[in-house]
Short mmCIF file of C-alpha atoms and ligand atoms in Angstrom, two decimals:
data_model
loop_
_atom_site.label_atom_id
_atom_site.label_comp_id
_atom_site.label_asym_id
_atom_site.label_seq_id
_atom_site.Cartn_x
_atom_site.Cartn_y
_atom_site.Cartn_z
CA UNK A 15 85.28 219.51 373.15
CA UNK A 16 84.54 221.96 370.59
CA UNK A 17 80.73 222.06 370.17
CA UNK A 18 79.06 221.72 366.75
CA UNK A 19 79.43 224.88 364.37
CA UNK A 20 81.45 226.69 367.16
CA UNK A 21 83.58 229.32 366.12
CA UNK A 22 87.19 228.31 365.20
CA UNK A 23 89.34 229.90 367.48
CA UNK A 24 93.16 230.39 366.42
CA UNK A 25 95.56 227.55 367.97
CA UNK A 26 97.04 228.18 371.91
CA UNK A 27 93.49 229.52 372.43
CA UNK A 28 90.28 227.65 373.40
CA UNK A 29 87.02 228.87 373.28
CA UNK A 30 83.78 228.73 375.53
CA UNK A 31 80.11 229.51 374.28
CA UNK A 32 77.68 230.18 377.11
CA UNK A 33 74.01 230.70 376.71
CA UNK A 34 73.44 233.15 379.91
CA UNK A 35 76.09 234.83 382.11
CA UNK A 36 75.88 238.15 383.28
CA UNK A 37 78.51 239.38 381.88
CA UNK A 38 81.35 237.38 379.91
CA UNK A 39 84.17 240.10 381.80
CA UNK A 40 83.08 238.79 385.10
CA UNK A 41 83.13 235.38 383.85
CA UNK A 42 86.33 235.74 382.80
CA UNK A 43 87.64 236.79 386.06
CA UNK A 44 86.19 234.14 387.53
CA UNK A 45 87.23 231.78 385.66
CA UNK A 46 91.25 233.45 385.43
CA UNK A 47 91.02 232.92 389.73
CA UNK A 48 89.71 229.44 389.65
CA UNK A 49 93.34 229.00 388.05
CA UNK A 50 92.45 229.27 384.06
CA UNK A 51 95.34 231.36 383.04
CA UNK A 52 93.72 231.67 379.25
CA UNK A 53 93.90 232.41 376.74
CA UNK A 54 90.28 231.77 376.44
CA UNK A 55 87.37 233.43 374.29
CA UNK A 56 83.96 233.35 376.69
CA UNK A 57 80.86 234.46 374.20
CA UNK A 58 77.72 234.51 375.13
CA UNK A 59 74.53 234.72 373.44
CA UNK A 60 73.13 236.92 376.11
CA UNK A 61 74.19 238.94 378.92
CA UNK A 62 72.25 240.04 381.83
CA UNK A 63 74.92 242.36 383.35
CA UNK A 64 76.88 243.58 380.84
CA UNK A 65 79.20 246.41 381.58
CA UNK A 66 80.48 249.48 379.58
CA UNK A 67 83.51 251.77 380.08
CA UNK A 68 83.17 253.67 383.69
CA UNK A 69 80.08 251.19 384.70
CA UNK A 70 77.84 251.84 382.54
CA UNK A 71 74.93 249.71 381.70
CA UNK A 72 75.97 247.33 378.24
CA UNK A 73 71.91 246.28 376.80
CA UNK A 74 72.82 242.59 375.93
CA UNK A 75 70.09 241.14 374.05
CA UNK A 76 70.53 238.17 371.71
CA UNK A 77 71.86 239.08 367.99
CA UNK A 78 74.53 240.70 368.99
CA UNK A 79 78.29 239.34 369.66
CA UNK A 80 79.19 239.83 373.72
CA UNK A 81 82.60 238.14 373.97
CA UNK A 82 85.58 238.24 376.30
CA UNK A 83 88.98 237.44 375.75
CA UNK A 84 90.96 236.21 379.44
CA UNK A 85 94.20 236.32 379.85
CA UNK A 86 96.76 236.37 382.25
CA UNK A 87 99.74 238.59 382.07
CA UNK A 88 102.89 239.54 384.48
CA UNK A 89 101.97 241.67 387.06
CA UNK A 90 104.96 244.55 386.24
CA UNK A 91 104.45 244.47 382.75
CA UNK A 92 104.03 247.91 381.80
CA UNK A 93 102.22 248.09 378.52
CA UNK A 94 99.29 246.08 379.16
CA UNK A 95 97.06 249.11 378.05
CA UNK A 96 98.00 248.75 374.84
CA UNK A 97 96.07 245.56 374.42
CA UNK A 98 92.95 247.75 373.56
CA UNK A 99 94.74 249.30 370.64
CA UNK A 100 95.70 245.65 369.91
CA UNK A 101 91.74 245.03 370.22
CA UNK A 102 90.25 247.82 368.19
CA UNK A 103 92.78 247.00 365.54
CA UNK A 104 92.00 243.09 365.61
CA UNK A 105 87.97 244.75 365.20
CA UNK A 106 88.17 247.00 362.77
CA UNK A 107 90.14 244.25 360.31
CA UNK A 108 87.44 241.74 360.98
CA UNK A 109 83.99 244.26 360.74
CA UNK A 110 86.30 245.59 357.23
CA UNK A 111 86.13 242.35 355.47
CA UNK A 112 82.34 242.15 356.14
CA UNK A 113 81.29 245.67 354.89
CA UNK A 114 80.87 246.64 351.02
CA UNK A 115 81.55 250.35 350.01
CA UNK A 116 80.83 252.66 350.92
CA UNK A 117 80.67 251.34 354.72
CA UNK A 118 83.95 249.62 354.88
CA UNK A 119 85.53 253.46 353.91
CA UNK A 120 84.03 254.85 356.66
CA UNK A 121 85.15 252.76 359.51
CA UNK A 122 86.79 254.62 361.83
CA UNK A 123 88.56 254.28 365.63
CA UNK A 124 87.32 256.55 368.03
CA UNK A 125 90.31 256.83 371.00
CA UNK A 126 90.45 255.08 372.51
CA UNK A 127 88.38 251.85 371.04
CA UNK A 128 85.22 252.72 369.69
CA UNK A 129 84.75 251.47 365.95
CA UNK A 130 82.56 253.69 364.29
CA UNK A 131 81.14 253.78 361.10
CA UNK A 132 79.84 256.58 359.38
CA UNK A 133 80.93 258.50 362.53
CA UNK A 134 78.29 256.17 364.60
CA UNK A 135 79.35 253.65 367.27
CA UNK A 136 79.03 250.29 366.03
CA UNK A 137 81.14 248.77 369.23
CA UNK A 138 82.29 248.64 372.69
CA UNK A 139 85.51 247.30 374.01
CA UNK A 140 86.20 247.35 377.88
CA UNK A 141 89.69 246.52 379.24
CA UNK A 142 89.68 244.74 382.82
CA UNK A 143 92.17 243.98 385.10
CA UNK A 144 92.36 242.32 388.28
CA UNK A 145 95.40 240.94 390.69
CA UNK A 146 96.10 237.29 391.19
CA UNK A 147 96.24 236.62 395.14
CA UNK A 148 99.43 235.24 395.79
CA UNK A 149 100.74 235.62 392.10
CA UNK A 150 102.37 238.37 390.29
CA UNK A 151 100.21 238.00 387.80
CA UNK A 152 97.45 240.04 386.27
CA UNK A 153 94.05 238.34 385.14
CA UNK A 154 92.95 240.38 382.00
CA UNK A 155 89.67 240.23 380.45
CA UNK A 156 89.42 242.32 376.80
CA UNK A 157 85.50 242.09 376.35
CA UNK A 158 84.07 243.20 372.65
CA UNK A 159 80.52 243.98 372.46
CA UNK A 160 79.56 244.84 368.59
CA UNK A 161 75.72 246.19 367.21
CA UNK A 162 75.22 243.34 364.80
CA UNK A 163 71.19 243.04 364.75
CA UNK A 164 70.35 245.76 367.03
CA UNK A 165 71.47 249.02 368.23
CA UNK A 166 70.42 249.34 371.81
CA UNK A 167 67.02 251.12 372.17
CA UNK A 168 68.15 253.10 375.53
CA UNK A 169 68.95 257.04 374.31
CA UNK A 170 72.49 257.48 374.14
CA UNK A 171 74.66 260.12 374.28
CA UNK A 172 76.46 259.52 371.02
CA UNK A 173 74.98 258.42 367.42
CA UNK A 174 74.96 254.48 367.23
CA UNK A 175 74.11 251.73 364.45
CA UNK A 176 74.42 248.20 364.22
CA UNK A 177 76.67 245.97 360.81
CA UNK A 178 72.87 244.86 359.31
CA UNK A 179 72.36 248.28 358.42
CA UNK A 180 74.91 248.29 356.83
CA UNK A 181 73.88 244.98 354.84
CA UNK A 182 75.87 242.73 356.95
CA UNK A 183 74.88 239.20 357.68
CA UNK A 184 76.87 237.46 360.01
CA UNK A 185 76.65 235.16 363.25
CA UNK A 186 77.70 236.60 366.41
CA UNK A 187 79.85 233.63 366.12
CA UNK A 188 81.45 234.51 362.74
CA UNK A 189 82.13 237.45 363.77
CA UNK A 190 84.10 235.92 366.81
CA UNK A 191 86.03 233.38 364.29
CA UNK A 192 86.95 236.80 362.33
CA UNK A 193 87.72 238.48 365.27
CA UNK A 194 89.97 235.75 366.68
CA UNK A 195 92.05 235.15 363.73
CA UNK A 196 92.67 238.94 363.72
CA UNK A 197 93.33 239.42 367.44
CA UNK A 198 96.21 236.60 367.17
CA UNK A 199 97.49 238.88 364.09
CA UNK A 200 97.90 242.14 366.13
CA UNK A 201 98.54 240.46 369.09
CA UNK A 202 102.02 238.79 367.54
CA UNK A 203 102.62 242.11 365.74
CA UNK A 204 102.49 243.86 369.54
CA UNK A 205 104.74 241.10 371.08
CA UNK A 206 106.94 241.18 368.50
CA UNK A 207 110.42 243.11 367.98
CA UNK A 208 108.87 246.74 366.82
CA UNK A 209 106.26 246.13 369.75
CA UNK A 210 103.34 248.93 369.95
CA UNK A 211 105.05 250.75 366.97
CA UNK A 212 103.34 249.30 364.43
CA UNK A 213 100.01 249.32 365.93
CA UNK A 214 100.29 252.56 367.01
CA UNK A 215 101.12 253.60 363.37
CA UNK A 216 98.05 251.41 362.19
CA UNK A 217 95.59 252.55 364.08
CA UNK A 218 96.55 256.19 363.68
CA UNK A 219 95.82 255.84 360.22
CA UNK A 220 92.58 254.46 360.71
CA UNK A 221 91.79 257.04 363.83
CA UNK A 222 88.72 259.40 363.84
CA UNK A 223 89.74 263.53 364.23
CA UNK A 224 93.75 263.35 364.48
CA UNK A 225 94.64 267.11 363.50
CA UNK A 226 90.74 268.56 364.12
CA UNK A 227 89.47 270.10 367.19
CA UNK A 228 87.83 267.43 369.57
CA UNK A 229 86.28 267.79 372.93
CA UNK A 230 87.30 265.22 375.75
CA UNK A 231 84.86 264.66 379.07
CA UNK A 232 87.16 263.56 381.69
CA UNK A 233 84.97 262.66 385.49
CA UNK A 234 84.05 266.47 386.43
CA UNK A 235 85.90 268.30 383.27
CA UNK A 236 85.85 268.45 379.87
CA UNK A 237 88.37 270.21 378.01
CA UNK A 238 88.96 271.07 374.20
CA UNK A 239 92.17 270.78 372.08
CA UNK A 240 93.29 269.56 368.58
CA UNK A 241 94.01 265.71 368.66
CA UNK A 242 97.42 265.89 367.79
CA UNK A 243 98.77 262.10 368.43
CA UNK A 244 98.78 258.66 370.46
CA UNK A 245 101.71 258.24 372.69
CA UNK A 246 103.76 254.83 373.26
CA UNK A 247 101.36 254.05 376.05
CA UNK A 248 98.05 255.10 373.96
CA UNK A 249 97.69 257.68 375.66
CA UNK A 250 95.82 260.61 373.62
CA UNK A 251 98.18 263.72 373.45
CA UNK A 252 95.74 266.79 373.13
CA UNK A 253 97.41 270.42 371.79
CA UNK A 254 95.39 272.97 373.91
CA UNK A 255 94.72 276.24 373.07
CA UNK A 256 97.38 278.42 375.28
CA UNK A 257 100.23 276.14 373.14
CA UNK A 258 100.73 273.51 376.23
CA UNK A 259 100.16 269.86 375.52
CA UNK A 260 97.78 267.69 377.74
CA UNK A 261 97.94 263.49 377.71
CA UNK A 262 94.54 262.14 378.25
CA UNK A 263 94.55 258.63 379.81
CA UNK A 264 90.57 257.66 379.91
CA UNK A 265 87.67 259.94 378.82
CA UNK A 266 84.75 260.48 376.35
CA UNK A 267 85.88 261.90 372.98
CA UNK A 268 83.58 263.98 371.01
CA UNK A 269 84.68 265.82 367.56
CA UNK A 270 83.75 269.33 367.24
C1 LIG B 4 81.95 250.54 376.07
O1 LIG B 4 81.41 251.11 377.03
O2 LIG B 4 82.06 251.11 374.97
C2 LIG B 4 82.50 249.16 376.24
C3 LIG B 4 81.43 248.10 376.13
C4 LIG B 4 81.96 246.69 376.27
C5 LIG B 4 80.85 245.66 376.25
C6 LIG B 4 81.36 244.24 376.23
S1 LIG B 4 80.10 243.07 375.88
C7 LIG B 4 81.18 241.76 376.28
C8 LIG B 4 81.97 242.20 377.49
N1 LIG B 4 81.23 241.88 378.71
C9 LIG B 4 80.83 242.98 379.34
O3 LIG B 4 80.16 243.01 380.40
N2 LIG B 4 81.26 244.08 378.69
C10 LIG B 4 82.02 243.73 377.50
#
């Protein structure tokens, strides 16, 4: 049963608010092989493990919205990075109609799903996924983590802020009901007939540095190029500088 002022979640999905976990990913897989096959929003109010992109350290104090999405998806699928496009674009909507000018004009994606605003990261999104034994499925977890209250003290290697400094007042839990709503938006417009066209062609329009010079840190490289586009598997197609064109699959981005 839903629990008093819970966020609404859209229907076909249910919802779970935890106090504590240490991280609402790991929950997620958990919970996707005790035999939930989702889709289910985990959020919790704190997290004492939370996990970035290549295993960093999330801070997860209370104020702030840690959620996870779990789902389950067919093993051979062959799109299912594309989701985090889905996710960045089901962010950005629901942080846009919370932000007055001139905030909301300066929300940007970072590639390959950092929102920024003001060029500074206001969130996190971390794509998991993880085998089914004896299944050929795939348990997913899509897990948001967005500055509401605080930006995390720890120094970072990038500029970050949080939506109250930007005059935003919001529960981590409206901002999950906003979130949700959006997430089933993208997530039909992705499954349905034009597939990752459209959100391809969304989020290019709202992506940081497409046409400028950028810098990318790969593990144990980092190379330089003009963003020129997003590919139809999201990857980041970088034009380097003796004419030949690179496709980035994960790394740090940093304009020049
Ligand atoms: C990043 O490094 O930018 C991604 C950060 C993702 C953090 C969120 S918080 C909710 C979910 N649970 C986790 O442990 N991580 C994600």
């Amino acid at each position: 049963m839903a629990e008093p002022n819970a966020p609404a979640v859209p229907q076909g999905y249910r919802l779970a608010v935890l106090d504590e976990i240490d991280s609402t990913n790991a929950e997620a897989m958990r919970r996707a092989l005790a035999g939930d096959h989702g889709p289910l929003w985990l959020m919790a109010r704190r997290q004492t493990g939370g996990r970035g992109r290549y295993g960093r350290h999330w801070v997860s104090e209370p104020g702030n919205l840690y959620t996870s999405l779990m789902m389950t998806a067919p093993a051979a699928h062959a799109r299912l990075a594309n989701l985090s496009f889905v996710a960045a674009l089901a962010l950005s909507d629901a942080v846009a109609q919370l932000l007055d000018e001139p905030a909301r004009s300066q929300l940007r994606l970072k590639w390959p799903n950092d929102l920024l605003i003001a060029g500074a990261k206001t969130s996190g999104i971390l794509l998991e996924a993880q085998p089914l034994p004896n299944s050929r499925e795939l348990a997913l977890a899509l897990g948001f983590g967005v500055n509401i209250d605080h930006r995390p003290s720890l120094a970072l290697p990038y500029a970050a802020t949080f939506l109250a400094e930007h005059g935003v007042t919001v529960t981590p839990g409206g901002l999950l009901q906003l979130l949700a709503e959006r997430f089933d938006h993208w997530h039909r417009t992705w499954t349905g007939p034009r597939g990752f066209a459209p959100v391809r062609e969304a989020w290019l329009a709202r992506a940081q540095g497409v046409g400028a010079p950028i810098e990318v840190k790969l593990q144990g490289e980092t190379i330089h190029g003009i963003f020129e586009d997003l590919d139809d598997d999201g990857a980041l197609v970088l034009l380097l500088s003796n004419g030949q064109r690179r496709k980035i699959l994960a790394g740090d981005v940093f304009l020049r």
